[in-house]
Amino acid sequence: MIAHVGTDGRYRFGNDAHLHWFGVGPDALPGLSVADVLGEDAFATMESALTGVRMGDRRSVEVRLAASPVSPARQAQIDLVPEQNDDGIIVGYYMLARDITELKRAEALLRESNSNLQREVRDRTEALAGSQKRLAALFESSFQLQVMLDLEGRVIDANRAFTSAILSERADLVGQPIVMSAFFAGSPGVGAEISGSVTRAASGQASKHEMELALPTGKRSFEVSVRPLFDMDGLPGALVIEAVETTARRLAEQALRQSQKIEAIGQLTGGIAHDFNNILTIIAGSAELAKIVIERLPGAERASRALDNTLKGVSSAASLTHRLLAFARRQPLRTEAVNCNQQVLGMEDMLRRTLGELVQLKLLTSPNLWNVEVDASQLEAAVLNLAVNARDAMPEGGTLTIEVSNTHVSDADAAALPEANAGDHVMVRVRDTGAGMSEETLARVLEPFFTTKEVGRGTGLGLPMVYGFVKQSRGQLILASEPGAGTSVTMLFPRTNKAVAHADFVVAPVVDAMRHSATVLVAEDNDDVRAYVVEVLREVGYRVLEAHDGPAALRLLERSDVTVDMLFSDIVMPAMSGWDLAQKARQIHPHLRVLFASGYPRNVEDNEHEIRNVGLLSKPFTRSELTGAVASVLEKPALVES
Ligand code: ADP
Ligand code: MG
């Protein structure tokens, strides 16, 4: 739009564009005021510029023109150029206007998109920084040991789990070959294995390794993976080594395997000892009988001595089977509430004698000690076994400490070990300053017959007995030893609330003068053993009934024409155990006396109550032990729980 305006602010001339912009053609324009045509508002924007123009300046203003009946509102740039006459006097001005509506809109759009872009860039930068921070936090806080490597196996970055496992700093590692780091360098052969997998990873192939590594923080097990990181083109751009610690899991697995192995050996041992006891019983009985017969003959001294030796042999074989049964947890236990302080103090003299001059004995008891429920004599045997082991480990002398105290096994501790139970326990710990044990020895000491001692000195049944006793007492056994650092064996027994004093029993009426006229019912499934028992008892004058199993024995007991004074029963029998038989028999005859022949009593724990109130004869037994036990059960007043 072009126009020429006089100093009076009125048009002299305007071009066609006025027609399109304002609906006023060039013919009608001259004489009209600019303010009228452009509108008051637009003109006001020009006012100050016009002042300058009247002084001879060129000005340029942007003006918003309102919509008119012929055109939409528009944005215009108006250049104002003063017109001077020859004398230099301002006589008017030119208005040169361009429609810049589109330009402005484009500018506005551009501005908007610019600011959008800025915002977006800012947002993205923040997000990136945030996600980087998160990734870094993830990397740094991971329990997994992580290292990033270049394709040659040199460290680019390592996380804290990794650096702290080898007690080093990130800065010391960066740029170094990973195989030279303390993570791998301390374990022979591992460097080559990792080098190989780094090379494979650089060509795109991941690998995994189970490793036990000697780190500056100790011997630890890991599952180590080496894998490539692919770049945008799908080529390996870097490598990652990740190590997941498996030490705790491995130890737990080892402990489980160990306990399963011991359990299996226990089953086997128990079975063998059981059969063996039956055989020994028959040998002992027959040898005794032979001796009685032979002693009536003249000149039988040598034969009689031979039989004595046979019986001696039987008795040492019997002590062997007893220890095997203890290991197999098949020992009949006479459990009672026990105070371990008193138990240990009561052993002091015997221990001093056993340990000799060179070994110093320290007994550390605790006040307010809880009670435990164990077989007191077995506890003594266990402590003695441990003391003897300690003595043997200290041939040059040393200190043996027996420590008794209350202790609590936490849920976490219990969960870490397959055989542990949480809760209050009493600890009896036997510690020495002796030679200690290698890892290999330590792994095998619970196996029966494992010994490192010379032939004739060790039987390899000490620790297995202790283990079996502790387990059967629902306790835990913890061994700790290192070569040169001594050995500590800890027995934990669950706390009981029972008092040490005896439970309340009343004495049942004594059936008097029963001996030699009493009737004994013998229940035993092994034909030979039964025949032997029956023979011996008949010989000394008892009336004897026999049953080859529990149900048969019950049928006899139910008969009204039969009175039975005592039940002699094997514990392990097919169809019905001795325990069950005794319980059912007592329902028929509440005051029936019971003598169990043990050797292999299963479920001893469930039947503690039973075992307290009856006689118990250990297999193998000699004739005199058998007759003695029968007599004492018959003569003693029966104890019946009130
Ligand atoms: P034995 O004493 O008959 O060898 P044990 O079962 O009592 O059988 O012990 C098995 C083995 O455990 C021993 O031969 C010995 O190597 C090792 N051992 C047991 N106790 C200790 C100890 N206190 N110090 C060092 N070694 C021990
Ligand atoms: Mg021993």
XYZ file of C-alpha atoms and ligand atoms in Angstrom:
670
model
C 0.000 0.000 0.000
C 1.402 3.291 -0.936
C 0.023 6.709 -0.018
C 1.113 10.289 0.081
C -0.117 12.299 3.053
C 0.060 15.998 3.629
C 1.125 17.705 6.863
C -2.537 18.096 7.650
C -2.784 14.332 7.934
C -4.980 14.019 4.913
C -4.425 11.881 1.873
C -3.093 13.413 -1.242
C -2.835 10.161 -3.040
C -3.277 6.450 -2.482
C -2.845 3.409 -4.688
C -5.201 0.544 -5.494
C -4.241 -1.375 -2.423
C -6.436 1.001 -0.341
C -9.397 -0.322 -2.141
C -8.538 -3.861 -1.116
C -7.446 -2.958 2.385
C -10.040 -0.366 3.387
C -12.681 -0.403 0.693
C -11.720 3.145 -0.334
C -10.437 3.479 -3.865
C -7.683 5.872 -5.048
C -10.267 8.245 -6.386
C -12.133 8.678 -3.129
C -9.028 8.825 -1.000
C -7.584 12.330 -1.467
C -8.767 14.585 1.338
C -9.674 11.791 3.751
C -7.800 11.744 7.029
C -5.403 8.887 7.672
C -6.911 8.357 11.096
C -10.332 7.812 9.550
C -9.122 5.340 6.996
C -6.768 3.370 9.207
C -8.940 3.608 12.298
C -8.234 5.486 15.515
C -6.441 2.605 17.185
C -4.040 1.979 14.354
C -3.411 5.655 13.940
C -2.615 6.041 17.624
C 0.210 3.465 17.203
C 1.658 5.699 14.505
C 1.399 9.007 16.415
C 4.817 9.065 18.011
C 6.479 7.842 14.820
C 4.769 10.643 12.963
C 6.223 13.203 15.355
C 9.672 11.994 14.285
C 8.677 12.036 10.646
C 7.596 15.662 10.933
C 11.120 16.365 12.171
C 12.534 14.763 9.031
C 13.213 11.181 10.283
C 12.268 7.984 8.506
C 10.270 5.717 10.688
C 8.897 2.279 10.458
C 6.030 1.033 12.619
C 4.066 -2.147 12.914
C 0.387 -1.534 13.014
C -2.560 -3.746 13.620
C -5.349 -2.936 11.233
C -8.834 -3.859 12.300
C -11.008 -5.976 10.056
C -13.098 -4.021 7.596
C -16.137 -5.099 5.540
C -13.765 -5.876 2.661
C -10.786 -7.364 4.380
C -9.744 -9.314 7.420
C -7.743 -7.789 10.201
C -4.127 -7.595 9.242
C -0.745 -6.748 10.580
C 1.072 -4.178 8.524
C 4.529 -2.736 8.540
C 4.326 0.914 7.594
C 7.416 2.815 6.570
C 6.973 6.536 6.970
C 9.206 8.634 4.771
C 9.133 12.452 5.140
C 8.733 14.611 2.034
C 10.775 17.794 1.888
C 10.492 20.622 -0.555
C 13.507 22.247 -2.115
C 13.904 24.459 0.939
C 14.111 21.415 3.152
C 10.748 21.999 4.759
C 8.627 18.919 5.544
C 5.556 19.133 3.423
C 4.160 15.699 3.955
C 5.128 12.056 4.132
C 4.863 8.817 2.253
C 3.307 5.773 3.763
C 4.607 2.513 2.332
C 2.765 -0.394 3.932
C 3.304 -4.119 3.594
C 0.970 -6.803 4.856
C 3.079 -8.774 7.311
C 0.238 -10.816 8.780
C 1.652 -14.079 7.435
C 5.138 -13.134 8.408
C 4.026 -12.376 11.960
C 2.088 -15.593 12.188
C 5.118 -17.500 10.943
C 7.268 -15.648 13.415
C 4.887 -16.441 16.238
C 4.822 -20.061 15.209
C 8.549 -20.119 15.053
C 8.816 -18.516 18.450
C 6.382 -20.986 19.861
C 8.116 -23.923 18.325
C 11.433 -22.550 19.477
C 10.255 -22.328 22.995
C 8.697 -25.760 22.702
C 11.972 -27.046 21.462
C 13.779 -25.408 24.322
C 11.383 -26.868 26.817
C 11.694 -30.254 25.231
C 15.454 -30.113 25.216
C 15.412 -29.089 28.826
C 12.957 -31.851 29.724
C 14.900 -34.442 27.841
C 18.156 -33.393 29.366
C 16.603 -33.634 32.786
C 15.111 -37.017 32.027
C 18.382 -38.263 30.702
C 20.249 -37.007 33.712
C 17.574 -38.607 35.902
C 17.737 -41.931 34.161
C 21.491 -41.828 34.162
C 21.384 -41.153 37.850
C 18.988 -44.014 38.317
C 21.154 -46.344 36.269
C 24.199 -45.237 38.174
C 22.385 -45.818 41.451
C 21.347 -49.247 40.228
C 24.887 -50.035 39.163
C 26.423 -48.749 42.369
C 23.964 -50.309 44.761
C 23.740 -53.714 43.091
C 24.690 -56.765 45.117
C 25.983 -58.147 41.879
C 29.574 -57.367 41.186
C 29.655 -55.599 37.834
C 32.490 -54.473 35.624
C 32.351 -52.961 32.142
C 35.277 -53.754 29.892
C 36.489 -52.708 26.489
C 36.888 -55.392 23.868
C 40.455 -56.039 24.994
C 39.282 -56.794 28.517
C 40.415 -53.557 30.128
C 38.221 -52.017 32.800
C 36.007 -49.109 31.764
C 33.991 -48.999 34.951
C 33.409 -51.143 38.016
C 30.680 -50.858 40.628
C 31.077 -50.608 44.344
C 30.200 -54.251 45.023
C 33.119 -55.199 42.822
C 35.659 -52.708 44.119
C 34.831 -53.425 47.741
C 35.127 -57.184 47.214
C 38.748 -56.683 46.309
C 39.341 -53.736 48.630
C 40.351 -51.463 45.795
C 39.304 -48.174 44.191
C 37.635 -47.677 40.870
C 40.415 -45.378 39.735
C 43.036 -48.086 40.277
C 41.126 -50.478 38.077
C 40.137 -48.325 35.124
C 42.320 -49.079 32.127
C 43.773 -52.238 33.697
C 43.199 -55.723 32.251
C 40.480 -57.344 34.373
C 42.349 -60.657 34.619
C 45.129 -58.832 36.472
C 42.710 -57.486 39.082
C 42.757 -58.984 42.556
C 39.385 -60.517 41.745
C 40.886 -63.141 39.477
C 44.621 -62.896 40.062
C 44.624 -64.700 43.442
C 43.176 -67.950 42.098
C 45.430 -70.091 39.911
C 44.040 -71.069 36.521
C 41.168 -68.623 36.685
C 42.955 -65.873 34.748
C 43.324 -68.058 31.668
C 39.684 -69.129 31.839
C 38.467 -65.543 32.060
C 40.865 -64.396 29.295
C 39.315 -67.032 27.055
C 35.795 -65.934 27.803
C 36.693 -62.258 27.330
C 37.939 -63.127 23.845
C 34.781 -65.096 23.138
C 32.580 -62.278 24.453
C 34.415 -59.803 22.191
C 33.282 -61.952 19.285
C 29.728 -61.948 20.554
C 29.522 -65.063 22.699
C 28.459 -64.976 26.349
C 29.632 -67.501 28.941
C 29.020 -68.450 32.585
C 31.388 -69.897 35.168
C 31.032 -71.290 38.691
C 34.144 -70.203 40.536
C 35.617 -70.307 43.976
C 37.914 -67.311 44.203
C 40.535 -66.300 46.706
C 39.800 -62.602 47.185
C 41.443 -60.136 49.531
C 38.142 -60.441 51.443
C 38.448 -64.213 51.776
C 37.533 -67.329 49.872
C 34.169 -66.784 48.209
C 32.093 -68.549 45.562
C 30.604 -66.773 42.566
C 28.648 -67.410 39.452
C 30.562 -65.262 36.963
C 29.108 -64.303 33.583
C 31.007 -62.620 30.767
C 28.863 -61.141 28.003
C 29.099 -58.660 25.145
C 27.169 -55.378 24.958
C 26.068 -54.801 21.364
C 26.144 -51.366 19.764
C 23.583 -49.942 17.275
C 25.059 -51.940 14.424
C 24.661 -55.160 16.379
C 28.384 -55.529 16.994
C 29.993 -56.037 20.391
C 30.993 -52.570 21.585
C 31.922 -53.397 25.155
C 31.873 -56.324 27.573
C 30.296 -56.861 30.947
C 31.434 -59.178 33.701
C 28.853 -59.894 36.350
C 29.503 -61.963 39.442
C 26.724 -63.214 41.716
C 27.918 -64.382 45.089
C 26.913 -67.972 45.841
C 29.009 -68.513 48.963
C 26.070 -68.729 51.378
C 24.075 -70.955 49.052
C 27.061 -73.219 48.541
C 27.722 -73.513 52.228
C 24.065 -74.322 52.842
C 24.135 -76.912 50.071
C 27.298 -78.406 51.467
C 25.796 -78.557 54.931
C 22.663 -80.188 53.543
C 24.662 -82.742 51.571
C 26.711 -83.460 54.651
C 23.670 -83.955 56.837
C 22.027 -86.165 54.224
C 25.167 -88.229 54.000
C 25.368 -88.600 57.773
C 21.658 -89.472 57.848
C 22.183 -92.188 55.247
C 25.187 -93.594 57.069
C 23.133 -93.454 60.254
C 20.369 -95.560 58.724
C 22.865 -98.118 57.552
C 24.792 -98.140 60.816
C 21.642 -98.443 62.880
C 20.441 -101.379 60.815
C 23.711 -103.214 61.082
C 24.040 -102.575 64.795
C 20.521 -103.865 65.345
C 21.176 -107.186 63.615
C 24.543 -107.381 65.237
C 23.040 -106.984 68.687
C 20.694 -109.888 68.103
C 23.602 -112.052 67.015
C 25.690 -110.989 69.991
C 22.811 -111.747 72.317
C 22.680 -115.292 71.058
C 26.469 -115.701 71.213
C 26.596 -114.349 74.744
C 23.722 -116.512 75.923
C 25.084 -119.651 74.373
C 28.601 -119.023 75.649
C 27.282 -118.476 79.149
C 25.222 -121.631 79.000
C 28.185 -123.591 77.659
C 30.269 -122.276 80.518
C 27.729 -123.384 83.119
C 27.571 -126.828 81.568
C 31.314 -127.149 81.137
C 32.233 -126.003 84.638
C 30.633 -129.116 86.066
C 33.126 -131.243 84.110
C 36.638 -131.918 85.363
C 39.632 -130.473 83.480
C 37.577 -127.896 81.599
C 39.633 -124.852 82.649
C 40.934 -124.117 79.180
C 37.526 -124.411 77.599
C 36.099 -122.254 80.356
C 38.780 -119.602 79.765
C 38.017 -119.676 76.070
C 34.374 -119.045 76.859
C 35.357 -116.187 79.149
C 37.260 -114.662 76.257
C 34.246 -115.155 74.055
C 32.152 -113.241 76.570
C 34.761 -110.495 76.808
C 34.746 -110.256 73.053
C 30.979 -110.008 73.088
C 31.102 -107.242 75.632
C 33.577 -105.152 73.654
C 31.584 -105.781 70.496
C 28.535 -104.652 72.446
C 30.165 -101.388 73.438
C 30.934 -100.833 69.773
C 27.341 -101.420 68.719
C 26.191 -99.066 71.457
C 28.274 -96.267 70.080
C 27.032 -97.033 66.605
C 23.492 -96.831 67.875
C 24.272 -93.543 69.561
C 25.497 -92.202 66.260
C 22.432 -93.552 64.472
C 20.293 -91.805 67.079
C 18.813 -95.129 68.050
C 20.171 -95.072 71.549
C 17.441 -95.408 74.151
C 17.770 -92.139 76.039
C 16.677 -91.625 79.599
C 15.988 -87.947 79.260
C 15.368 -85.781 82.279
C 15.624 -82.119 83.121
C 19.293 -81.398 83.612
C 21.326 -78.412 84.700
C 24.469 -78.432 82.592
C 26.418 -76.390 85.155
C 25.990 -79.170 87.686
C 26.714 -81.839 85.130
C 29.970 -80.280 84.011
C 31.102 -79.417 87.533
C 30.360 -82.983 88.561
C 32.785 -84.211 85.921
C 35.684 -82.067 87.061
C 37.651 -84.777 88.906
C 37.202 -87.312 86.177
C 38.202 -84.771 83.528
C 41.360 -83.774 85.388
C 42.377 -87.401 85.666
C 41.680 -87.975 81.975
C 43.482 -84.887 80.746
C 46.704 -85.444 82.678
C 49.231 -82.969 83.982
C 49.959 -81.096 80.788
C 46.492 -79.906 79.990
C 44.961 -77.102 81.978
C 41.215 -77.391 82.545
C 38.981 -74.342 82.708
C 35.314 -74.683 83.570
C 33.219 -71.634 82.798
C 29.709 -72.058 84.169
C 26.931 -69.456 84.063
C 24.555 -68.296 86.752
C 20.807 -68.575 86.078
C 21.384 -71.300 83.546
C 18.275 -72.696 81.886
C 17.541 -76.385 82.139
C 17.634 -78.797 79.236
C 16.111 -82.210 78.753
C 18.817 -84.715 77.981
C 20.120 -88.064 79.066
C 22.602 -87.014 81.749
C 24.877 -90.009 81.349
C 25.030 -89.512 77.592
C 25.833 -85.837 78.108
C 28.714 -86.899 80.312
C 29.882 -89.395 77.731
C 29.754 -86.713 75.045
C 31.754 -84.207 77.091
C 34.254 -86.913 77.946
C 34.625 -87.882 74.278
C 35.292 -84.262 73.379
C 37.767 -83.871 76.217
C 39.662 -86.963 75.121
C 39.822 -85.651 71.569
C 41.097 -82.324 72.871
C 43.731 -84.066 74.970
C 44.885 -86.075 71.954
C 45.159 -82.844 69.968
C 47.391 -81.295 72.635
C 50.211 -83.816 73.170
C 52.500 -80.990 74.311
C 49.852 -79.596 76.626
C 47.493 -76.659 76.387
C 44.187 -75.476 77.719
C 40.835 -77.180 77.587
C 37.922 -74.862 78.223
C 34.410 -76.079 78.855
C 31.948 -73.263 78.695
C 28.293 -73.470 79.668
C 25.876 -70.635 78.989
C 22.411 -69.629 77.865
C 22.167 -68.675 74.243
C 19.519 -67.731 71.730
C 19.470 -69.013 68.161
C 17.932 -66.353 65.944
C 15.548 -67.134 63.097
C 18.167 -65.935 60.636
C 20.841 -68.216 62.071
C 18.444 -71.130 62.057
C 17.423 -70.468 58.468
C 21.023 -70.490 57.316
C 21.619 -74.065 58.397
C 19.569 -77.097 57.407
C 19.558 -78.695 60.837
C 19.243 -75.688 63.103
C 16.233 -74.640 65.156
C 15.600 -71.150 66.419
C 14.922 -70.417 70.057
C 16.456 -70.509 73.523
C 19.229 -73.006 74.013
C 21.858 -73.966 76.495
C 25.331 -74.095 75.047
C 28.011 -76.514 76.156
C 31.218 -75.689 74.342
C 34.448 -77.661 74.548
C 37.396 -75.704 73.244
C 41.063 -76.629 73.010
C 44.291 -74.960 72.003
C 45.484 -78.011 70.105
C 46.522 -78.890 66.595
C 43.179 -78.123 64.986
C 41.838 -79.796 61.871
C 42.247 -79.286 58.154
C 39.170 -78.605 56.075
C 39.297 -82.148 54.694
C 39.399 -83.710 58.151
C 36.651 -81.452 59.428
C 34.426 -82.526 56.558
C 34.661 -86.169 57.580
C 34.841 -86.298 61.370
C 31.157 -87.151 61.792
C 31.503 -90.290 59.713
C 31.700 -93.338 61.936
C 35.155 -94.938 61.945
C 36.829 -91.864 60.507
C 39.986 -91.303 62.484
C 43.374 -89.766 61.840
C 44.847 -91.588 64.795
C 47.101 -94.596 64.514
C 45.612 -98.083 64.583
C 44.590 -98.989 68.089
C 44.414 -95.401 69.300
C 41.368 -94.048 67.550
C 38.068 -95.739 66.843
C 36.540 -92.868 64.906
C 33.354 -93.199 66.948
C 33.790 -90.282 69.358
C 32.381 -87.401 67.362
C 29.718 -89.557 65.663
C 28.460 -90.509 69.132
C 28.415 -86.850 70.171
C 26.601 -85.916 66.972
C 23.998 -88.670 67.334
C 23.391 -87.811 70.977
C 23.027 -84.089 70.289
C 20.681 -84.653 67.350
C 18.627 -87.169 69.265
C 18.322 -84.596 72.035
C 16.922 -82.187 69.426
C 20.053 -80.116 69.713
C 22.655 -78.808 67.320
C 26.329 -79.551 66.959
C 28.663 -76.904 65.593
C 32.285 -77.696 64.831
C 34.890 -75.036 64.238
C 38.531 -75.756 63.718
C 41.564 -74.578 61.845
C 45.004 -76.088 61.648
C 47.102 -74.589 64.436
C 44.210 -72.596 65.821
C 42.604 -75.232 68.027
C 39.145 -76.723 67.883
C 35.842 -75.730 69.339
C 32.880 -78.062 69.511
C 29.594 -76.465 70.487
C 26.564 -78.432 71.584
C 23.274 -76.547 71.758
C 20.338 -78.101 73.594
C 16.852 -76.629 73.541
C 15.740 -75.000 76.761
C 13.089 -76.717 78.867
C 10.869 -75.251 81.525
C 10.904 -78.450 83.515
C 12.596 -78.357 86.893
C 15.525 -80.608 87.718
C 13.677 -82.270 90.575
C 11.809 -85.473 89.885
C 8.271 -85.502 88.593
C 5.458 -86.612 90.864
C 4.938 -90.319 90.922
C 3.051 -92.523 93.270
C 4.030 -96.016 94.083
C 1.627 -98.643 92.857
C 0.836 -101.478 95.216
C 3.683 -103.937 95.259
C 2.848 -107.362 93.977
C 4.851 -109.322 96.464
C 6.833 -112.495 96.289
C 6.513 -112.737 92.589
C 9.966 -113.859 91.809
C 10.265 -117.400 90.547
C 6.552 -117.823 90.485
C 5.778 -114.918 88.234
C 4.557 -115.240 84.675
C 6.523 -113.467 81.989
C 5.172 -112.894 78.510
C 8.037 -112.734 76.018
C 7.289 -110.827 72.812
C 10.189 -110.971 70.363
C 10.145 -111.442 66.624
C 13.626 -112.895 66.263
C 13.111 -116.635 66.797
C 16.629 -117.286 68.079
C 16.609 -114.444 70.552
C 13.121 -115.401 71.748
C 14.169 -119.026 72.222
C 17.193 -117.876 74.173
C 15.223 -115.568 76.448
C 12.507 -118.129 77.045
C 15.067 -120.795 77.845
C 16.970 -118.637 80.301
C 13.854 -117.460 82.103
C 12.397 -120.958 82.347
C 15.698 -122.201 83.667
C 15.583 -119.813 86.610
C 12.005 -120.744 87.369
C 9.625 -118.263 85.749
C 6.515 -119.311 83.958
C 6.967 -118.113 80.430
C 4.547 -117.432 77.588
C 5.834 -116.505 74.139
C 4.559 -114.374 71.317
C 6.270 -113.774 68.008
C 4.766 -110.304 67.578
C 2.623 -107.641 69.244
C -0.846 -108.786 68.133
C -0.090 -112.334 69.281
C 1.028 -111.000 72.661
C -2.176 -108.951 72.996
C -4.324 -111.990 72.221
C -2.651 -113.812 75.116
C -3.095 -110.847 77.447
C -6.789 -110.618 76.644
C -7.446 -114.194 77.702
C -9.060 -114.356 81.120
C -7.445 -117.657 82.015
C -3.991 -116.169 81.762
C -2.423 -113.803 84.286
C 0.726 -112.101 83.206
C 2.950 -110.266 85.694
C 5.492 -108.907 83.328
C 5.764 -108.206 79.656
C 9.209 -108.661 78.178
C 9.168 -107.058 74.774
C 11.500 -106.278 71.972
C 11.039 -102.703 70.802
C 11.320 -103.076 67.057
C 8.898 -105.660 65.755
C 6.836 -105.943 62.620
C 3.082 -105.264 62.820
C 3.268 -103.508 66.181
C 6.161 -101.887 67.984
C 7.037 -102.782 71.545
C 5.937 -99.299 72.599
C 2.482 -99.761 71.134
C 2.204 -103.220 72.566
C 3.103 -101.978 76.050
C 0.590 -99.159 75.815
C -2.230 -101.479 74.702
C -1.201 -104.070 77.291
C -1.405 -101.449 80.035
C -4.959 -100.694 78.983
C -5.798 -104.299 79.782
C -3.574 -104.607 82.889
C -2.714 -101.109 84.199
C -0.101 -102.355 86.645
C 1.622 -104.671 84.230
C 5.393 -104.430 84.574
C 7.276 -104.006 81.342
C 10.846 -104.738 80.422
C 11.945 -103.596 76.998
C 14.850 -105.182 75.243
C 16.334 -102.321 73.356
C 19.082 -101.996 70.888
C 17.244 -100.285 68.157
C 14.352 -98.371 69.594
C 12.801 -96.121 66.987
C 10.721 -93.120 68.027
C 12.489 -92.871 71.308
C 11.553 -89.207 71.486
C 7.861 -89.970 71.257
C 8.094 -92.525 73.973
C 10.208 -90.857 76.597
C 7.324 -91.079 78.971
C 7.042 -94.794 78.464
C 10.673 -95.416 78.915
C 10.800 -93.682 82.283
C 8.372 -96.051 83.840
C 9.664 -99.331 82.639
C 12.809 -101.382 82.643
C 15.162 -101.229 79.768
C 17.642 -103.913 78.869
C 20.252 -103.162 76.258
C 20.945 -105.726 73.607
C 23.072 -107.729 73.537
C 22.553 -109.018 77.044
C 24.017 -111.947 78.878
C 21.979 -114.467 80.850
C 22.811 -112.789 84.110
C 21.929 -109.348 82.776
C 18.610 -110.735 81.566
C 17.695 -112.468 84.806
C 18.932 -109.484 86.814
C 16.803 -107.057 84.825
C 13.695 -109.242 85.037
C 14.130 -109.658 88.781
C 14.641 -105.963 89.407
C 11.614 -104.946 87.373
C 9.489 -107.464 89.256
C 10.835 -106.543 92.676
C 10.834 -102.806 92.380
C 7.581 -101.081 93.170
C 5.991 -100.079 89.888
C 5.938 -96.345 89.288
C 2.705 -95.125 87.871
C 2.231 -91.533 86.990
C -0.249 -89.896 89.334
P 38.879 -90.737 67.275
O 39.116 -89.800 68.413
O 38.707 -92.141 67.711
O 39.830 -90.582 66.160
P 36.613 -89.075 66.835
O 35.338 -89.285 66.094
O 36.515 -88.684 68.256
O 37.436 -90.390 66.667
O 37.460 -88.005 66.067
C 37.683 -88.179 64.685
C 38.881 -87.383 64.220
O 38.579 -86.010 64.348
C 40.127 -87.573 65.029
O 40.862 -88.674 64.588
C 40.865 -86.261 64.781
O 41.518 -86.287 63.537
C 39.753 -85.283 64.638
N 39.514 -84.533 65.873
C 38.502 -84.710 66.734
N 38.573 -83.829 67.743
C 39.658 -83.061 67.528
C 40.282 -81.970 68.219
N 39.772 -81.493 69.377
N 41.390 -81.424 67.684
C 41.879 -81.886 66.516
N 41.359 -82.914 65.830
C 40.267 -83.511 66.323
Mg 37.759 -89.437 69.894
